[in-house]
């Protein structure tokens, strides 16, 4: 049986039924529905051949060429689909919900699969993604200078039944020149948006959503403008942590990283650090004086953060004094402050 579904029903079923994306490996690598499996009908070169035939000859000629190219592959497609979906229930899409997904649906249905097709294909999915950014969310921003342990505190909020999206985790970047940590690989912009839309779709819009204070870009990924605009207007819970506590926290986080990576990252902000500070920071790295290195670059990052805060309405910034970077303690201080100020309906006991 083959059923064609709208995007909402398709994504609802995708929570429990595997999704196969029959576009080319290149299309899939560019961006895809999170957790989808790639089962390409055509290779990258084959798709070009079929598309050229469609344009230069006819639709019929392109279909015949498509069958010529895929003829020996169908048994393999079915075997791969069985590995992905042994229960023989499967969701399928291509770019527009056309011939590629239709052909795969026909073959798998013939074999006995229950098949669900996405109406409009990946193109319709992308429209759904952009729609998520147009919604209004009850955002609270967790702010604080570099080294305040914001990300750990943000994720600790989940233990208090708070709604949280870790944008840096989605972007696979910590948001500074050193943010790749020498090993993280960022998704492309479109895939970052797909991941963010999936998380936003889970949010109850009537209760607070905690996000970390970010600039527009997180490494090479950009927060979609409608969401960033809401973030800039949202109340900021700014945790204030003693300077040396921040230094100690960053030494533990970054001091263990590869020295050449740290030097390369420092050189990238050299013009903004200044020649003398850049030289001193690199020397401190080479001599394993990580405490000194962190103190030098923090001067720059503290100025940058202050500039960003200066663009917000002062009334929107709430100061929470913290004695350390302890995530659990700071989480409770945050929630107590939010509750006392009646900023949102936050229940710290839930």
mmCIF file of C-alpha atoms in Angstrom:
data_model
loop_
_atom_site.group_PDB
_atom_site.id
_atom_site.type_symbol
_atom_site.label_atom_id
_atom_site.label_comp_id
_atom_site.label_asym_id
_atom_site.label_seq_id
_atom_site.Cartn_x
_atom_site.Cartn_y
_atom_site.Cartn_z
ATOM 1 C CA UNK A 1 0.000 0.000 0.000
ATOM 2 C CA UNK A 2 1.239 3.498 -0.899
ATOM 3 C CA UNK A 3 -0.066 6.586 0.883
ATOM 4 C CA UNK A 4 0.824 10.199 0.121
ATOM 5 C CA UNK A 5 1.089 12.368 3.222
ATOM 6 C CA UNK A 6 1.294 16.072 3.946
ATOM 7 C CA UNK A 7 4.400 17.332 5.723
ATOM 8 C CA UNK A 8 2.931 17.366 9.224
ATOM 9 C CA UNK A 9 1.695 13.774 9.078
ATOM 10 C CA UNK A 10 4.935 12.669 7.401
ATOM 11 C CA UNK A 11 7.089 14.150 10.175
ATOM 12 C CA UNK A 12 4.797 12.760 12.852
ATOM 13 C CA UNK A 13 5.285 9.241 11.467
ATOM 14 C CA UNK A 14 9.026 9.895 11.092
ATOM 15 C CA UNK A 15 9.286 9.745 14.887
ATOM 16 C CA UNK A 16 8.787 5.954 14.697
ATOM 17 C CA UNK A 17 9.152 4.928 11.030
ATOM 18 C CA UNK A 18 12.447 5.189 9.067
ATOM 19 C CA UNK A 19 12.767 7.850 6.363
ATOM 20 C CA UNK A 20 14.661 7.186 3.145
ATOM 21 C CA UNK A 21 15.818 10.042 0.964
ATOM 22 C CA UNK A 22 16.268 8.815 -2.611
ATOM 23 C CA UNK A 23 18.087 11.924 -3.842
ATOM 24 C CA UNK A 24 21.723 11.723 -4.890
ATOM 25 C CA UNK A 25 24.553 11.469 -2.336
ATOM 26 C CA UNK A 26 25.521 15.063 -3.193
ATOM 27 C CA UNK A 27 22.015 16.382 -2.553
ATOM 28 C CA UNK A 28 21.787 14.424 0.689
ATOM 29 C CA UNK A 29 25.200 15.599 1.904
ATOM 30 C CA UNK A 30 24.193 19.218 1.287
ATOM 31 C CA UNK A 31 21.196 18.914 3.635
ATOM 32 C CA UNK A 32 18.489 16.431 4.561
ATOM 33 C CA UNK A 33 15.721 15.649 7.015
ATOM 34 C CA UNK A 34 17.431 14.818 10.336
ATOM 35 C CA UNK A 35 17.856 11.052 10.881
ATOM 36 C CA UNK A 36 16.902 10.223 7.274
ATOM 37 C CA UNK A 37 18.780 7.443 5.428
ATOM 38 C CA UNK A 38 20.167 8.034 1.963
ATOM 39 C CA UNK A 39 19.118 5.392 -0.586
ATOM 40 C CA UNK A 40 19.922 7.166 -3.854
ATOM 41 C CA UNK A 41 18.267 5.945 -7.038
ATOM 42 C CA UNK A 42 20.863 7.757 -9.148
ATOM 43 C CA UNK A 43 24.503 8.530 -8.535
ATOM 44 C CA UNK A 44 25.531 12.172 -8.844
ATOM 45 C CA UNK A 45 26.655 11.665 -12.462
ATOM 46 C CA UNK A 46 23.590 9.621 -13.381
ATOM 47 C CA UNK A 47 21.256 12.366 -12.210
ATOM 48 C CA UNK A 48 23.068 14.831 -14.469
ATOM 49 C CA UNK A 49 22.676 12.456 -17.419
ATOM 50 C CA UNK A 50 18.944 11.999 -16.813
ATOM 51 C CA UNK A 51 18.379 15.725 -16.315
ATOM 52 C CA UNK A 52 20.250 16.572 -19.513
ATOM 53 C CA UNK A 53 18.230 13.993 -21.454
ATOM 54 C CA UNK A 54 14.990 15.437 -20.048
ATOM 55 C CA UNK A 55 15.922 18.949 -21.182
ATOM 56 C CA UNK A 56 17.465 18.094 -24.545
ATOM 57 C CA UNK A 57 15.172 15.249 -25.629
ATOM 58 C CA UNK A 58 11.991 14.485 -23.711
ATOM 59 C CA UNK A 59 10.470 13.243 -20.483
ATOM 60 C CA UNK A 60 9.946 9.824 -22.036
ATOM 61 C CA UNK A 61 13.589 9.578 -23.088
ATOM 62 C CA UNK A 62 14.696 10.540 -19.578
ATOM 63 C CA UNK A 63 12.461 7.847 -18.039
ATOM 64 C CA UNK A 64 13.872 5.182 -20.363
ATOM 65 C CA UNK A 65 17.421 6.254 -19.539
ATOM 66 C CA UNK A 66 16.544 6.152 -15.853
ATOM 67 C CA UNK A 67 15.393 2.538 -16.149
ATOM 68 C CA UNK A 68 18.494 1.649 -18.146
ATOM 69 C CA UNK A 69 20.701 3.096 -15.402
ATOM 70 C CA UNK A 70 18.840 1.573 -12.450
ATOM 71 C CA UNK A 71 17.747 -1.776 -13.916
ATOM 72 C CA UNK A 72 20.382 -3.889 -12.136
ATOM 73 C CA UNK A 73 20.035 -1.896 -8.888
ATOM 74 C CA UNK A 74 16.485 -2.696 -7.804
ATOM 75 C CA UNK A 75 17.275 -5.873 -5.938
ATOM 76 C CA UNK A 76 19.954 -3.976 -4.018
ATOM 77 C CA UNK A 77 17.540 -1.141 -3.226
ATOM 78 C CA UNK A 78 15.066 -3.586 -1.689
ATOM 79 C CA UNK A 79 17.771 -5.335 0.349
ATOM 80 C CA UNK A 80 19.023 -1.991 1.704
ATOM 81 C CA UNK A 81 15.480 -0.905 2.526
ATOM 82 C CA UNK A 82 14.947 -4.134 4.480
ATOM 83 C CA UNK A 83 18.024 -3.360 6.594
ATOM 84 C CA UNK A 84 16.761 0.154 7.261
ATOM 85 C CA UNK A 85 13.141 -0.856 7.881
ATOM 86 C CA UNK A 86 12.902 -4.565 8.778
ATOM 87 C CA UNK A 87 9.254 -4.060 9.814
ATOM 88 C CA UNK A 88 8.569 -3.151 6.166
ATOM 89 C CA UNK A 89 7.091 0.272 6.946
ATOM 90 C CA UNK A 90 8.942 3.119 5.323
ATOM 91 C CA UNK A 91 8.701 6.837 4.529
ATOM 92 C CA UNK A 92 10.100 8.033 1.184
ATOM 93 C CA UNK A 93 10.845 11.366 -0.416
ATOM 94 C CA UNK A 94 12.884 12.880 -3.228
ATOM 95 C CA UNK A 95 13.280 16.531 -4.241
ATOM 96 C CA UNK A 96 9.720 17.350 -5.329
ATOM 97 C CA UNK A 97 7.840 14.121 -4.716
ATOM 98 C CA UNK A 98 8.154 13.101 -8.339
ATOM 99 C CA UNK A 99 9.545 10.247 -10.360
ATOM 100 C CA UNK A 100 12.410 9.154 -8.126
ATOM 101 C CA UNK A 101 10.349 8.674 -4.976
ATOM 102 C CA UNK A 102 7.443 7.323 -7.051
ATOM 103 C CA UNK A 103 9.641 4.640 -8.609
ATOM 104 C CA UNK A 104 11.104 3.595 -5.261
ATOM 105 C CA UNK A 105 7.635 3.519 -3.688
ATOM 106 C CA UNK A 106 6.344 1.301 -6.509
ATOM 107 C CA UNK A 107 9.223 -1.183 -6.143
ATOM 108 C CA UNK A 108 9.029 -1.422 -2.349
ATOM 109 C CA UNK A 109 5.246 -1.678 -2.381
ATOM 110 C CA UNK A 110 5.504 -4.494 -4.914
ATOM 111 C CA UNK A 111 7.820 -6.311 -2.487
ATOM 112 C CA UNK A 112 5.329 -5.887 0.356
ATOM 113 C CA UNK A 113 6.354 -2.678 2.123
ATOM 114 C CA UNK A 114 3.810 -0.256 3.536
ATOM 115 C CA UNK A 115 5.002 2.962 1.905
ATOM 116 C CA UNK A 116 4.339 6.591 2.818
ATOM 117 C CA UNK A 117 5.305 9.314 0.336
ATOM 118 C CA UNK A 118 5.945 12.954 1.211
ATOM 119 C CA UNK A 119 3.747 15.225 -0.860
ATOM 120 C CA UNK A 120 5.972 17.870 -2.437
ATOM 121 C CA UNK A 121 9.186 16.130 -1.377
ATOM 122 C CA UNK A 122 12.179 17.777 0.269
ATOM 123 C CA UNK A 123 11.202 21.120 -1.264
ATOM 124 C CA UNK A 124 7.990 21.070 0.786
ATOM 125 C CA UNK A 125 9.981 20.086 3.860
ATOM 126 C CA UNK A 126 12.219 23.147 3.443
ATOM 127 C CA UNK A 127 9.149 25.388 3.357
ATOM 128 C CA UNK A 128 8.047 23.761 6.616
ATOM 129 C CA UNK A 129 11.493 24.472 8.105
ATOM 130 C CA UNK A 130 11.249 28.164 7.263
ATOM 131 C CA UNK A 131 7.726 28.276 8.701
ATOM 132 C CA UNK A 132 9.071 27.220 12.122
ATOM 133 C CA UNK A 133 11.208 30.366 12.245
ATOM 134 C CA UNK A 134 8.160 32.584 11.716
ATOM 135 C CA UNK A 135 6.473 31.334 14.899
ATOM 136 C CA UNK A 136 6.639 33.321 18.140
ATOM 137 C CA UNK A 137 8.410 31.703 21.085
ATOM 138 C CA UNK A 138 8.545 32.679 24.763
ATOM 139 C CA UNK A 139 12.333 33.067 24.831
ATOM 140 C CA UNK A 140 14.581 33.635 27.828
ATOM 141 C CA UNK A 141 18.257 34.301 27.135
ATOM 142 C CA UNK A 142 21.047 32.959 29.319
ATOM 143 C CA UNK A 143 23.863 35.508 29.182
ATOM 144 C CA UNK A 144 27.260 35.920 30.769
ATOM 145 C CA UNK A 145 30.833 36.623 29.782
ATOM 146 C CA UNK A 146 33.072 33.989 28.218
ATOM 147 C CA UNK A 147 34.009 31.327 30.725
ATOM 148 C CA UNK A 148 30.901 31.711 32.886
ATOM 149 C CA UNK A 149 29.871 28.138 32.136
ATOM 150 C CA UNK A 150 26.724 29.199 30.280
ATOM 151 C CA UNK A 151 26.426 26.072 28.136
ATOM 152 C CA UNK A 152 26.718 23.727 31.119
ATOM 153 C CA UNK A 153 24.186 25.807 33.037
ATOM 154 C CA UNK A 154 21.881 25.879 30.023
ATOM 155 C CA UNK A 155 21.866 22.110 29.793
ATOM 156 C CA UNK A 156 21.446 21.778 33.565
ATOM 157 C CA UNK A 157 18.127 23.588 33.130
ATOM 158 C CA UNK A 158 16.789 20.438 31.446
ATOM 159 C CA UNK A 159 16.988 18.690 34.810
ATOM 160 C CA UNK A 160 14.484 21.257 36.079
ATOM 161 C CA UNK A 161 12.036 20.442 33.268
ATOM 162 C CA UNK A 162 12.910 23.595 31.366
ATOM 163 C CA UNK A 163 12.688 23.834 27.591
ATOM 164 C CA UNK A 164 16.204 24.279 26.197
ATOM 165 C CA UNK A 165 17.774 24.385 22.745
ATOM 166 C CA UNK A 166 21.563 24.302 22.655
ATOM 167 C CA UNK A 167 22.345 26.274 19.500
ATOM 168 C CA UNK A 168 26.081 25.648 19.813
ATOM 169 C CA UNK A 169 25.489 21.905 19.921
ATOM 170 C CA UNK A 170 23.364 22.091 16.761
ATOM 171 C CA UNK A 171 26.060 24.205 15.074
ATOM 172 C CA UNK A 172 28.863 22.004 16.444
ATOM 173 C CA UNK A 173 30.780 25.112 17.449
ATOM 174 C CA UNK A 174 31.414 26.980 20.699
ATOM 175 C CA UNK A 175 30.974 30.378 19.113
ATOM 176 C CA UNK A 176 34.491 31.865 19.302
ATOM 177 C CA UNK A 177 37.671 31.726 17.236
ATOM 178 C CA UNK A 178 38.497 28.612 19.281
ATOM 179 C CA UNK A 179 34.963 27.281 18.950
ATOM 180 C CA UNK A 180 35.648 24.233 16.788
ATOM 181 C CA UNK A 181 37.710 22.856 19.707
ATOM 182 C CA UNK A 182 40.093 21.535 17.056
ATOM 183 C CA UNK A 183 37.776 18.668 16.194
ATOM 184 C CA UNK A 184 34.121 19.625 15.725
ATOM 185 C CA UNK A 185 32.768 19.574 12.157
ATOM 186 C CA UNK A 186 29.987 22.039 11.486
ATOM 187 C CA UNK A 187 26.905 21.244 9.417
ATOM 188 C CA UNK A 188 26.155 23.450 6.429
ATOM 189 C CA UNK A 189 23.765 26.368 6.889
ATOM 190 C CA UNK A 190 20.777 24.522 5.444
ATOM 191 C CA UNK A 191 21.335 21.471 7.627
ATOM 192 C CA UNK A 192 21.754 23.690 10.697
ATOM 193 C CA UNK A 193 18.360 25.215 9.890
ATOM 194 C CA UNK A 194 16.834 21.743 9.486
ATOM 195 C CA UNK A 195 18.174 20.700 12.889
ATOM 196 C CA UNK A 196 16.961 23.900 14.552
ATOM 197 C CA UNK A 197 13.481 23.602 13.001
ATOM 198 C CA UNK A 198 13.171 20.054 14.335
ATOM 199 C CA UNK A 199 13.920 21.298 17.866
ATOM 200 C CA UNK A 200 11.621 24.307 17.599
ATOM 201 C CA UNK A 201 8.764 22.076 16.465
ATOM 202 C CA UNK A 202 8.957 20.256 19.822
ATOM 203 C CA UNK A 203 8.580 23.462 21.848
ATOM 204 C CA UNK A 204 5.472 24.412 23.802
ATOM 205 C CA UNK A 205 5.130 28.047 22.750
ATOM 206 C CA UNK A 206 3.248 28.949 25.942
ATOM 207 C CA UNK A 207 6.181 28.140 28.241
ATOM 208 C CA UNK A 208 9.711 29.577 28.312
ATOM 209 C CA UNK A 209 12.371 28.472 25.870
ATOM 210 C CA UNK A 210 15.936 28.974 27.129
ATOM 211 C CA UNK A 211 18.613 29.899 24.594
ATOM 212 C CA UNK A 212 22.187 30.980 25.161
ATOM 213 C CA UNK A 213 23.158 34.535 24.284
ATOM 214 C CA UNK A 214 24.751 34.250 20.844
ATOM 215 C CA UNK A 215 25.871 36.533 18.063
ATOM 216 C CA UNK A 216 24.191 36.100 14.682
ATOM 217 C CA UNK A 217 26.846 33.613 13.589
ATOM 218 C CA UNK A 218 28.026 30.513 15.418
ATOM 219 C CA UNK A 219 31.152 29.655 13.492
ATOM 220 C CA UNK A 220 29.946 29.314 9.891
ATOM 221 C CA UNK A 221 26.303 28.810 10.879
ATOM 222 C CA UNK A 222 23.908 31.747 11.071
ATOM 223 C CA UNK A 223 20.881 31.892 13.335
ATOM 224 C CA UNK A 224 17.823 32.520 11.105
ATOM 225 C CA UNK A 225 16.949 36.203 11.213
ATOM 226 C CA UNK A 226 13.390 35.822 12.612
ATOM 227 C CA UNK A 227 14.711 33.783 15.556
ATOM 228 C CA UNK A 228 17.685 36.081 16.125
ATOM 229 C CA UNK A 229 15.341 39.086 16.162
ATOM 230 C CA UNK A 230 13.256 37.423 18.894
ATOM 231 C CA UNK A 231 16.433 36.612 20.826
ATOM 232 C CA UNK A 232 17.548 40.249 20.763
ATOM 233 C CA UNK A 233 14.212 41.392 22.203
ATOM 234 C CA UNK A 234 13.995 38.677 24.876
ATOM 235 C CA UNK A 235 14.854 39.129 28.582
ATOM 236 C CA UNK A 236 18.491 38.288 29.376
ATOM 237 C CA UNK A 237 19.470 36.462 32.552
ATOM 238 C CA UNK A 238 23.120 37.521 32.829
ATOM 239 C CA UNK A 239 25.164 35.450 35.250
ATOM 240 C CA UNK A 240 28.126 37.275 36.766
ATOM 241 C CA UNK A 241 31.006 34.957 37.704
ATOM 242 C CA UNK A 242 34.294 36.118 39.311
ATOM 243 C CA UNK A 243 37.092 36.654 36.796
ATOM 244 C CA UNK A 244 39.493 34.024 38.164
ATOM 245 C CA UNK A 245 36.683 31.455 38.274
ATOM 246 C CA UNK A 246 36.144 32.084 34.574
ATOM 247 C CA UNK A 247 39.859 31.783 33.867
ATOM 248 C CA UNK A 248 40.053 28.465 35.724
ATOM 249 C CA UNK A 249 36.997 27.168 33.855
ATOM 250 C CA UNK A 250 38.493 28.066 30.466
ATOM 251 C CA UNK A 251 41.881 26.587 31.317
ATOM 252 C CA UNK A 252 40.129 23.259 31.928
ATOM 253 C CA UNK A 253 38.107 23.571 28.713
ATOM 254 C CA UNK A 254 40.730 24.896 26.302
ATOM 255 C CA UNK A 255 44.084 24.382 28.007
ATOM 256 C CA UNK A 256 44.145 20.719 27.019
ATOM 257 C CA UNK A 257 43.670 21.402 23.305
ATOM 258 C CA UNK A 258 46.373 21.093 20.676
ATOM 259 C CA UNK A 259 48.783 24.021 20.939
ATOM 260 C CA UNK A 260 49.009 24.561 17.180
ATOM 261 C CA UNK A 261 45.230 24.805 16.997
ATOM 262 C CA UNK A 262 45.248 27.394 19.786
ATOM 263 C CA UNK A 263 47.976 29.404 18.057
ATOM 264 C CA UNK A 264 46.183 29.314 14.705
ATOM 265 C CA UNK A 265 42.942 30.415 16.368
ATOM 266 C CA UNK A 266 44.728 33.222 18.191
ATOM 267 C CA UNK A 267 46.243 34.483 14.941
ATOM 268 C CA UNK A 268 42.746 34.684 13.423
ATOM 269 C CA UNK A 269 41.810 37.352 15.980
ATOM 270 C CA UNK A 270 45.264 38.930 15.944
ATOM 271 C CA UNK A 271 44.147 42.222 14.376
ATOM 272 C CA UNK A 272 41.544 42.683 17.087
ATOM 273 C CA UNK A 273 43.795 41.518 19.916
ATOM 274 C CA UNK A 274 46.617 43.773 18.803
ATOM 275 C CA UNK A 275 50.181 42.751 17.877
ATOM 276 C CA UNK A 276 51.616 42.846 21.396
ATOM 277 C CA UNK A 277 48.760 40.852 22.962
ATOM 278 C CA UNK A 278 48.835 38.332 20.111
ATOM 279 C CA UNK A 279 52.569 37.824 20.571
ATOM 280 C CA UNK A 280 52.206 37.413 24.339
ATOM 281 C CA UNK A 281 49.277 35.007 23.985
ATOM 282 C CA UNK A 282 51.155 32.780 21.543
ATOM 283 C CA UNK A 283 54.244 32.781 23.741
ATOM 284 C CA UNK A 284 52.101 31.783 26.740
ATOM 285 C CA UNK A 285 50.630 28.899 24.709
ATOM 286 C CA UNK A 286 54.076 27.671 23.657
ATOM 287 C CA UNK A 287 55.323 27.851 27.253
ATOM 288 C CA UNK A 288 52.202 26.100 28.545
ATOM 289 C CA UNK A 289 51.186 29.104 30.650
ATOM 290 C CA UNK A 290 47.512 28.562 29.925
ATOM 291 C CA UNK A 291 46.338 30.790 32.746
ATOM 292 C CA UNK A 292 48.198 33.750 31.193
ATOM 293 C CA UNK A 293 46.976 32.890 27.683
ATOM 294 C CA UNK A 294 43.343 32.838 28.818
ATOM 295 C CA UNK A 295 43.669 36.143 30.689
ATOM 296 C CA UNK A 296 45.062 37.863 27.591
ATOM 297 C CA UNK A 297 42.305 36.724 25.204
ATOM 298 C CA UNK A 298 39.568 37.303 27.788
ATOM 299 C CA UNK A 299 40.247 41.040 27.615
ATOM 300 C CA UNK A 300 39.195 40.928 23.956
ATOM 301 C CA UNK A 301 36.197 38.639 24.476
ATOM 302 C CA UNK A 302 34.925 40.636 27.445
ATOM 303 C CA UNK A 303 34.988 43.822 25.350
ATOM 304 C CA UNK A 304 33.198 42.063 22.518
ATOM 305 C CA UNK A 305 30.499 40.748 24.845
ATOM 306 C CA UNK A 306 30.048 44.169 26.445
ATOM 307 C CA UNK A 307 29.581 45.718 23.008
ATOM 308 C CA UNK A 308 26.888 43.180 22.192
ATOM 309 C CA UNK A 309 25.109 43.814 25.498
ATOM 310 C CA UNK A 310 25.245 47.537 24.813
ATOM 311 C CA UNK A 311 22.890 47.020 21.854
ATOM 312 C CA UNK A 312 20.169 45.654 24.119
ATOM 313 C CA UNK A 313 17.646 47.601 26.167
ATOM 314 C CA UNK A 314 19.095 47.951 29.681
ATOM 315 C CA UNK A 315 15.719 47.060 31.197
ATOM 316 C CA UNK A 316 15.845 43.651 29.512
ATOM 317 C CA UNK A 317 19.084 42.615 31.272
ATOM 318 C CA UNK A 318 18.753 40.928 34.669
ATOM 319 C CA UNK A 319 21.902 40.442 36.733
ATOM 320 C CA UNK A 320 22.400 37.218 38.706
ATOM 321 C CA UNK A 321 25.498 37.202 40.910
ATOM 322 C CA UNK A 322 27.182 33.789 41.052
ATOM 323 C CA UNK A 323 30.138 32.690 43.158
ATOM 324 C CA UNK A 324 31.425 30.043 40.731
ATOM 325 C CA UNK A 325 30.778 28.246 37.462
ATOM 326 C CA UNK A 326 28.907 25.434 39.229
ATOM 327 C CA UNK A 327 26.077 24.668 36.794
ATOM 328 C CA UNK A 328 23.577 23.266 39.294
ATOM 329 C CA UNK A 329 23.966 26.132 41.744
ATOM 330 C CA UNK A 330 23.751 28.749 38.994
ATOM 331 C CA UNK A 331 20.745 27.034 37.477
ATOM 332 C CA UNK A 332 18.797 27.357 40.723
ATOM 333 C CA UNK A 333 19.861 30.994 41.104
ATOM 334 C CA UNK A 334 18.581 31.663 37.602
ATOM 335 C CA UNK A 335 15.232 30.024 38.129
ATOM 336 C CA UNK A 336 14.717 31.667 41.500
ATOM 337 C CA UNK A 337 15.358 35.037 39.908
ATOM 338 C CA UNK A 338 12.975 34.405 37.022
ATOM 339 C CA UNK A 339 10.271 33.247 39.423
ATOM 340 C CA UNK A 340 10.739 36.216 41.786
ATOM 341 C CA UNK A 341 10.601 38.680 38.896
ATOM 342 C CA UNK A 342 7.540 36.937 37.406
ATOM 343 C CA UNK A 343 9.206 37.074 34.006
ATOM 344 C CA UNK A 344 7.597 33.835 32.888
ATOM 345 C CA UNK A 345 5.640 31.014 34.404
ATOM 346 C CA UNK A 346 8.669 29.007 35.566
ATOM 347 C CA UNK A 347 8.232 26.300 38.180
ATOM 348 C CA UNK A 348 11.628 25.396 39.677
ATOM 349 C CA UNK A 349 10.210 22.423 41.532
ATOM 350 C CA UNK A 350 8.828 20.708 38.435
#
